[in-house]
Amino acid sequence: MSTPLAAEVSGNPVLNIGIFGVFVAITMVIVFRASRTTKTAADYYAGGRSFTGPQNGVAIAGDYLSAASFLGIAGAIALNGYDGFLYSIGFLVAWLVALLLVAELLRNTGKYTMGDVLAFRMRQRPVRAAAATSTLVVSFFYLLAQMAGAGGLVALLLGISGKTGQSIVIALVGVIMIIYVLVGGMKGTTWVQIIKAALLITGGLAMTIWVLAKFGFNLSSVLGAAVDAGGANGEALLNPGNQYGKSETSKLDFISLGLALVLGTAGLPHILMRFYTVPTAKEARRSVVWAIWLIGIFYLFTLVLGYGAGALVGPEAIKNAPGKANSAAPLLAQALGGPVLLGLIAAVAFATILAVVAGLTITASASFAHDIYANIIKKGKVDDKAQEVRVARITAVVIGLVAIGGGIVANGQNIAFLVALAFAVAASANLPTIVYSLFWKRFNTSGALWSIYGGLVSSIVLIIFSPAVSGKPASAATQSMIKGVDFHWFPLENPGLVSIPLAFFLGWLGTVLSKGGTDAAKYAEMEVRALTGAHAEKATAH
């Protein structure tokens, strides 16, 4: 079964592009309609704070269920079984941290960006600069993963094997994403994410039912067929350790990965920014509850989709496809419903990538325009309606172009793996500072700067000198980003085990060594605001 699928991987290119074109056309209409009411910074950054909890919860699910969730995890499960499903578990459990630690408190304390919260009781300019730098770096890592997914997906659909063709496709996706952000702002982006979440969950449900129906609605039969298709390695798909248990280093890598996944969500700037689009703290909590349910249900689907792809497509066909592991879900769609279902699922995957990159881009551009331009360069004296939003739009174009270049370089990597690196950077650079700011009275500007820059630099340095970037043998299940060279000295692929505790330590050390005290009155005001919502931003734009 695997050979014909690998040979006829593209399905019907005209149908695939046609379905995707319909989605782009519909969402463009919605984005242009949203642009009519996007006039102030509150409209552009936070959608006028006009979304309800359920609406925002669906949008959060749309923002969070990225190409990593759909393409990367399904491929990881198909090839590595139990160890691949650990991505789903980590991504889901992370929401408990976000719900209990940050969602409501951030909504009550901030205005548009993470920098608003961190700078509330500290020196504005250095802390906002650090927060903006961190936001831009994390967003870039996350954008890498989505753009790489776009290249692999189109290579699969159109049979494009050359790097040039895939690079053109990545550029096209980037241009469409830039238009979404420039025209629609947060309102347009949110509606694109709501539509995409509905399509993704519906598509995932349909494929899950279809796979189960082929095996008499017996999950054990699906698992057994995946084991049979896996050949000599088949039995290992059901046991832990297929990817992360073969050596002591890989066991530590698993712990590092788990730590990054569970703690990373609460530090992701594009997820944190979504909490500002609702009018009240209660709606922020409802948003997270809705998101947890939708995301949890979808991750159960990935279990069936991953093992279903292993059973019906076969690991060899997946490994030999242009997008490798990222091709598992589209190949499964082709095996189930032929070119039509492949075209529909591919359009959903494209929608996933477009919606997530739009959310990331608006977050990064808002952070630069609001934190750096408005509050550092202009020292808070800026025309809310025109100048700041204009700078945000220019920044969105620059970020889009950088993301296109990065996506071309990262094309071919497993998306779930790339996203895990973004989670590690977010958990290292952002989470310690957010937690200390909200809960530690003594925490001060020096501690914040040590924590942000220490976590950011340590995580990135360890990633650059890890096997993720160079040094993996050609026989490895996942390849290094740069092939044919070896300059790695850090043994773990994910830096979370070292960089996250280091960032917490540096935040503490920077605080206790600093001679500058903290503003007790400001902390008391922040605590009251965080817990009660007093003086938080109103529901209406102003």
XYZ file of C-alpha atoms in Angstrom:
542
model
C 0.000 0.000 0.000
C 2.828 2.424 0.770
C 4.433 2.439 -2.674
C 1.459 3.731 -4.719
C 0.790 6.445 -2.126
C 4.360 7.647 -2.253
C 4.225 7.713 -6.035
C 0.881 9.524 -6.326
C 1.408 11.850 -3.462
C 0.137 15.021 -5.123
C -3.445 13.927 -5.733
C -5.139 16.524 -7.955
C -3.135 19.783 -7.857
C -5.889 21.844 -9.512
C -8.463 20.631 -6.980
C -6.107 21.197 -4.062
C -5.288 24.772 -5.058
C -8.939 25.453 -5.914
C -10.165 24.474 -2.451
C -7.424 26.519 -0.829
C -8.275 29.477 -3.086
C -11.888 29.375 -1.915
C -10.760 29.525 1.721
C -8.421 32.461 1.035
C -11.163 34.326 -0.865
C -13.730 33.889 1.927
C -11.311 34.895 4.673
C -10.115 37.904 2.674
C -13.713 39.157 2.475
C -14.049 38.753 6.249
C -10.728 40.509 6.864
C -11.725 43.465 4.665
C -15.068 43.737 6.475
C -13.240 43.727 9.821
C -10.937 46.480 8.584
C -13.864 48.923 8.422
C -14.043 49.021 12.217
C -10.287 48.915 12.840
C -9.522 52.558 13.635
C -7.678 52.821 16.964
C -4.783 50.964 18.562
C -7.289 49.083 20.741
C -9.056 47.889 17.574
C -5.835 46.905 15.797
C -4.123 45.198 18.750
C -7.045 43.820 20.786
C -10.031 43.696 18.425
C -11.698 46.484 20.389
C -11.971 44.024 23.331
C -15.282 43.016 21.781
C -15.015 39.202 21.674
C -16.906 36.936 24.075
C -15.235 34.183 26.089
C -16.451 31.355 23.813
C -15.463 33.292 20.670
C -12.031 34.010 22.058
C -11.689 30.418 23.286
C -12.313 29.125 19.754
C -9.835 31.710 18.421
C -7.240 30.629 21.013
C -7.721 27.032 19.875
C -7.266 28.257 16.298
C -4.103 30.104 17.293
C -2.719 27.222 19.365
C -3.583 24.261 17.121
C -0.846 25.070 14.676
C 0.738 23.075 11.886
C 2.697 21.349 14.658
C -0.511 20.040 16.203
C -2.012 18.795 12.962
C 0.891 17.825 10.711
C 3.828 17.443 13.099
C 2.198 15.435 15.878
C 0.323 13.101 13.506
C 3.655 12.363 11.797
C 5.479 11.948 15.106
C 2.879 9.416 16.300
C 2.908 7.563 12.961
C 6.698 7.127 13.107
C 7.396 7.006 16.862
C 4.099 5.913 18.388
C 3.837 6.512 22.124
C 6.732 8.993 22.216
C 5.081 11.084 19.476
C 1.874 11.354 21.525
C 3.907 12.944 24.319
C 3.798 16.174 22.293
C -0.016 16.155 22.530
C 0.076 15.512 26.271
C 2.631 18.262 26.887
C 0.812 20.838 24.762
C -2.496 20.107 26.560
C -1.212 19.984 30.154
C 0.453 23.352 29.502
C -2.976 24.984 29.490
C -3.436 24.232 33.176
C -0.375 26.376 33.874
C -1.778 29.137 31.660
C -5.205 28.949 33.338
C -3.986 28.847 36.942
C -1.034 31.247 36.718
C -1.440 33.861 34.019
C -4.705 34.156 32.037
C -6.886 36.199 34.376
C -4.028 38.072 36.069
C -2.533 39.208 32.759
C -5.917 40.309 31.425
C -6.474 42.438 34.535
C -3.013 43.990 34.614
C -2.050 44.644 31.003
C -3.329 46.597 28.040
C -1.984 45.239 24.754
C 1.293 43.333 25.248
C 3.333 41.303 27.720
C 5.543 44.384 28.164
C 2.611 46.250 29.759
C 2.533 43.725 32.604
C 6.277 43.457 33.133
C 6.801 47.234 33.082
C 3.864 48.017 35.397
C 5.967 48.437 38.554
C 9.464 48.682 37.075
C 11.544 51.055 34.965
C 9.617 51.321 31.715
C 12.225 51.622 29.001
C 14.686 48.774 29.769
C 11.942 46.289 30.709
C 9.803 47.072 27.665
C 12.861 46.752 25.415
C 13.645 43.330 26.934
C 10.013 42.164 26.653
C 9.792 43.289 23.027
C 13.088 41.579 22.170
C 11.872 38.336 23.731
C 8.507 38.564 21.934
C 10.173 39.070 18.566
C 12.583 36.149 19.054
C 9.912 33.683 20.256
C 7.577 34.740 17.430
C 10.373 34.202 14.914
C 11.065 30.655 16.144
C 7.355 29.836 15.982
C 7.041 31.383 12.524
C 9.924 29.179 11.333
C 7.884 26.087 12.148
C 4.740 27.288 10.372
C 6.586 28.392 7.248
C 8.484 25.098 7.108
C 5.105 23.347 7.298
C 3.822 25.388 4.370
C 6.746 24.352 2.197
C 6.420 20.664 3.024
C 2.658 20.635 2.551
C 2.724 22.198 -0.881
C 5.585 19.960 -1.931
C 3.289 17.071 -1.058
C 0.217 18.464 -2.829
C 1.814 19.649 -6.043
C 4.669 17.164 -6.268
C 7.231 19.967 -6.023
C 10.501 18.370 -5.006
C 12.874 21.240 -5.813
C 13.846 23.770 -3.152
C 13.115 26.682 -5.509
C 9.466 25.722 -6.004
C 8.945 25.165 -2.296
C 10.598 28.493 -1.526
C 8.175 30.284 -3.875
C 5.249 28.660 -2.048
C 6.610 29.715 1.354
C 6.897 33.273 0.024
C 3.294 33.169 -1.231
C 2.018 32.044 2.167
C 3.991 34.865 3.785
C 2.486 37.481 1.461
C -1.098 36.329 2.158
C -0.394 36.384 5.894
C 0.991 39.940 5.674
C -2.203 41.075 3.898
C -4.374 39.561 6.670
C -2.473 41.477 9.336
C -2.110 44.767 7.468
C -5.771 44.969 6.546
C -7.720 43.294 9.328
C -5.615 43.767 12.448
C -6.610 41.654 15.454
C -10.314 41.590 14.495
C -9.657 40.138 11.071
C -7.020 37.747 12.435
C -9.373 36.536 15.165
C -12.164 35.721 12.722
C -9.715 33.864 10.476
C -8.637 31.848 13.528
C -12.244 31.073 14.521
C -13.055 29.803 11.021
C -9.825 27.827 10.872
C -10.441 26.201 14.289
C -13.911 25.091 13.200
C -12.522 23.651 9.958
C -9.593 21.914 11.664
C -11.649 20.283 14.416
C -14.382 19.252 11.943
C -11.791 17.832 9.538
C -9.991 16.021 12.350
C -13.269 14.549 13.621
C -14.280 13.352 10.150
C -10.924 11.648 9.551
C -10.920 10.115 13.042
C -14.385 8.590 12.535
C -13.356 7.396 9.067
C -10.235 5.661 10.379
C -12.122 4.032 13.250
C -14.886 2.914 10.850
C -12.302 1.080 8.737
C -11.358 -0.947 11.824
C -14.842 -1.595 13.194
C -14.603 1.351 15.637
C -12.025 -0.616 17.579
C -8.967 1.411 18.598
C -7.068 -1.779 19.438
C -7.446 -2.891 15.827
C -5.995 0.447 14.644
C -3.012 0.018 16.963
C -2.531 -3.587 15.868
C -2.566 -2.621 12.183
C -0.001 0.123 12.857
C 2.241 -2.422 14.603
C 1.927 -4.812 11.638
C 2.730 -2.041 9.133
C 5.766 -0.990 11.186
C 7.541 -4.264 10.506
C 10.471 -5.060 12.804
C 9.999 -1.755 14.640
C 6.238 -2.147 14.905
C 5.984 -3.359 18.505
C 8.039 -0.373 19.699
C 5.253 2.003 18.574
C 3.150 0.978 21.581
C 5.892 1.348 24.184
C 7.654 4.383 25.649
C 11.257 4.903 24.626
C 11.015 4.449 20.864
C 12.440 7.944 20.369
C 13.501 9.115 23.836
C 14.543 5.970 25.701
C 17.446 4.575 23.727
C 20.144 6.293 25.782
C 20.601 8.313 28.958
C 20.935 11.453 26.844
C 17.640 10.802 25.071
C 15.907 10.261 28.438
C 17.171 13.652 29.592
C 16.026 15.078 26.258
C 12.534 13.795 26.970
C 12.485 15.507 30.384
C 13.766 18.698 28.771
C 11.112 18.516 26.060
C 8.333 17.899 28.591
C 9.444 20.835 30.725
C 9.496 23.155 27.692
C 6.080 22.032 26.459
C 4.314 22.287 29.827
C 5.788 25.673 30.794
C 6.072 27.217 27.343
C 2.413 28.006 26.652
C 2.166 30.447 29.568
C 5.069 32.387 28.035
C 3.973 32.459 24.381
C 3.357 36.124 23.456
C 0.743 35.418 20.759
C -1.315 33.334 23.227
C -0.955 35.902 26.029
C -2.105 38.681 23.702
C -5.381 36.870 23.051
C -6.450 37.471 26.667
C -6.643 41.217 25.934
C -9.370 40.789 23.296
C -12.111 40.081 25.874
C -13.876 42.723 27.991
C -13.581 41.144 31.459
C -11.490 38.743 33.549
C -14.445 36.358 33.700
C -14.471 36.158 29.907
C -10.695 35.533 29.959
C -11.280 32.517 32.213
C -14.112 31.281 29.988
C -11.777 31.658 27.005
C -9.247 29.294 28.532
C -11.877 26.726 29.548
C -13.281 26.667 26.016
C -9.761 26.442 24.586
C -8.823 23.521 26.873
C -11.889 21.513 25.833
C -11.423 22.102 22.109
C -7.661 21.534 22.178
C -8.000 18.415 24.364
C -10.583 16.867 22.047
C -8.414 17.571 19.010
C -5.343 15.983 20.605
C -7.364 12.803 21.140
C -8.011 12.872 17.400
C -4.248 13.031 16.730
C -3.810 9.680 18.484
C -6.150 7.995 15.994
C -4.818 9.983 13.030
C -1.180 9.172 13.833
C -1.649 5.454 14.339
C -4.152 5.422 11.458
C -1.513 6.916 9.153
C 0.966 4.300 10.342
C -1.544 1.535 9.619
C -3.031 2.708 6.297
C -0.094 4.572 4.722
C 2.916 2.899 6.308
C 6.053 4.453 7.812
C 8.161 4.003 4.680
C 5.736 5.984 2.490
C 5.662 8.766 5.102
C 9.461 8.920 5.348
C 9.812 9.010 1.549
C 7.182 11.733 0.969
C 8.449 15.271 0.211
C 7.333 16.595 3.611
C 8.473 13.454 5.480
C 6.712 13.154 8.890
C 4.680 16.313 8.193
C 3.018 14.472 5.279
C 1.360 11.791 7.438
C -2.043 13.492 7.835
C -2.438 14.489 4.150
C -1.317 11.015 3.039
C -3.872 9.485 5.397
C -6.556 11.733 3.873
C -5.610 10.475 0.411
C -5.698 6.866 1.595
C -9.179 7.377 3.067
C -10.989 9.587 0.569
C -8.757 10.035 -2.442
C -7.941 13.409 -4.057
C -11.093 15.178 -2.797
C -10.459 14.503 0.912
C -6.753 15.193 0.380
C -7.650 18.579 -1.108
C -10.011 19.411 1.768
C -7.550 18.386 4.490
C -4.724 20.188 2.715
C -6.841 23.351 2.604
C -7.469 22.972 6.347
C -3.734 22.579 6.937
C -3.065 25.691 4.855
C -5.723 27.562 6.795
C -4.004 26.419 9.980
C -0.670 27.802 8.869
C -2.110 31.105 7.628
C -4.123 31.753 10.792
C -1.234 30.998 13.136
C 1.348 33.046 11.238
C -1.109 35.963 11.145
C -1.523 35.775 14.929
C 2.226 35.595 15.450
C 2.892 38.492 13.115
C 0.360 40.833 14.701
C 1.756 39.989 18.155
C 5.339 40.721 17.144
C 4.407 43.926 15.300
C 2.260 45.121 18.217
C 5.097 44.508 20.653
C 7.537 46.531 18.569
C 5.116 49.386 17.877
C 3.616 49.614 21.375
C 6.618 48.784 23.566
C 9.585 50.073 21.571
C 8.177 52.822 19.337
C 5.389 54.296 21.478
C 6.823 53.826 24.974
C 10.609 53.895 24.442
C 11.291 56.028 21.365
C 8.310 58.382 21.786
C 8.171 58.047 25.617
C 4.419 57.501 25.573
C 3.674 60.688 23.595
C 2.269 59.254 20.387
C -0.953 59.649 18.409
C -2.898 56.499 19.330
C -4.943 56.485 16.131
C -2.359 56.925 13.413
C 1.337 56.764 14.199
C 1.516 53.667 16.396
C -0.719 51.552 14.168
C 1.230 52.697 11.080
C 4.487 51.572 12.694
C 2.861 48.228 13.631
C 1.872 47.670 10.007
C 5.364 48.479 8.719
C 6.806 46.107 11.326
C 4.383 43.373 10.192
C 5.778 43.593 6.662
C 9.377 43.362 7.907
C 8.559 40.397 10.181
C 6.744 38.688 7.327
C 9.766 39.010 5.055
C 12.129 37.695 7.763
C 9.756 34.771 8.407
C 9.747 33.906 4.706
C 13.561 33.761 4.680
C 13.680 31.698 7.869
C 10.999 29.318 6.609
C 13.003 28.632 3.461
C 16.053 27.721 5.594
C 14.048 25.515 7.999
C 12.042 23.761 5.274
C 11.992 19.981 5.765
C 12.284 19.945 9.573
C 9.621 18.238 11.713
C 7.252 21.036 12.677
C 6.407 19.721 16.147
C 10.127 19.641 16.921
C 10.645 23.248 15.740
C 7.671 24.438 17.805
C 9.120 22.691 20.862
C 12.208 24.889 20.473
C 9.968 27.985 20.422
C 8.279 26.736 23.594
C 11.673 26.313 25.262
C 12.669 29.900 24.424
C 9.283 31.221 25.654
C 9.456 29.228 28.896
C 13.032 30.419 29.517
C 12.761 34.100 28.602
C 9.159 35.000 29.497
C 7.602 32.712 32.099
C 10.056 33.318 35.005
C 9.707 37.083 34.614
C 5.896 36.934 34.393
C 5.629 34.698 37.484
C 8.043 36.822 39.527
C 6.306 40.054 38.453
C 2.890 38.791 39.490
C 3.788 36.959 42.699
C 7.104 38.245 44.172
C 6.907 41.592 45.928
C 10.681 42.158 45.999
C 11.208 41.478 42.282
C 12.703 44.516 40.542
C 13.987 45.821 37.214
C 17.420 44.181 37.497
C 15.834 40.800 38.209
C 13.531 41.191 35.208
C 16.389 42.052 32.852
C 18.618 39.245 34.139
C 15.765 36.771 33.792
C 14.623 37.798 30.307
C 18.034 38.232 28.688
C 19.569 35.311 30.608
C 16.775 32.940 29.574
C 16.776 34.226 26.015
C 20.531 34.038 25.453
C 21.022 30.704 27.218
C 18.187 28.965 25.347
C 19.268 30.274 21.936
C 22.968 29.513 22.475
C 22.150 25.969 23.614
C 19.870 25.475 20.583
C 22.554 26.715 18.161
C 25.154 24.342 19.619
C 22.790 21.366 19.962
C 22.210 18.375 17.668
C 19.042 20.143 16.499
C 21.200 22.471 14.390
C 24.227 20.317 13.516
C 25.926 17.000 14.104
C 23.231 14.343 13.731
C 24.193 11.276 11.712
C 22.437 10.739 8.378
C 20.718 7.652 9.819
C 18.953 9.644 12.575
C 15.142 9.717 12.608
C 15.159 13.534 12.478
C 17.902 15.466 10.739
C 19.853 18.474 11.945
C 18.887 21.840 10.476
C 22.352 22.236 8.902
C 23.556 19.016 7.318
C 27.156 17.965 6.678
C 28.721 19.951 9.537
C 29.112 19.333 13.249
C 29.731 22.151 15.725
C 27.449 20.966 18.544
C 28.727 20.564 22.112
C 25.429 20.626 24.031
C 24.099 17.035 24.040
C 20.334 17.737 24.342
C 18.128 18.715 21.403
C 15.855 20.846 23.595
C 17.492 23.317 26.026
C 14.572 23.584 28.486
C 16.104 21.415 31.222
C 19.000 23.873 31.584
C 17.704 27.241 30.370
C 14.369 27.353 32.271
C 15.820 26.746 35.792
C 18.728 29.057 34.885
C 16.313 31.885 33.989
C 14.440 31.489 37.311
C 17.783 31.519 39.136
C 19.018 34.602 37.274
C 15.768 36.445 38.045
C 16.301 35.740 41.749
C 20.020 36.540 41.639
C 19.564 39.803 39.750
C 16.980 40.912 42.299
C 18.938 40.091 45.461
C 22.181 41.587 44.115
C 20.508 44.814 43.003
C 20.709 47.860 45.221
C 17.556 49.320 43.704
C 14.443 48.497 45.696
C 10.932 47.786 44.513
C 7.972 50.168 44.522
C 5.759 48.748 47.292
C 2.810 50.960 46.376
C 2.989 49.907 42.723
C 3.156 46.233 43.692
C 0.105 46.644 45.951
C -1.779 48.350 43.115
C -0.750 45.608 40.680
C -1.824 42.881 43.120
C -5.256 44.447 43.635
C -5.712 44.995 39.914
C -4.573 41.465 39.042
C -6.893 39.805 41.573
C -9.971 42.011 41.194
C -9.795 43.530 37.724
C -10.124 47.041 39.167
C -9.077 49.733 36.653
C -8.484 47.136 33.933
C -9.101 48.113 30.330
C -12.769 48.662 29.480
C -14.699 46.592 26.969
C -15.068 49.408 24.469
C -12.330 50.846 22.301
C -11.116 54.290 23.274
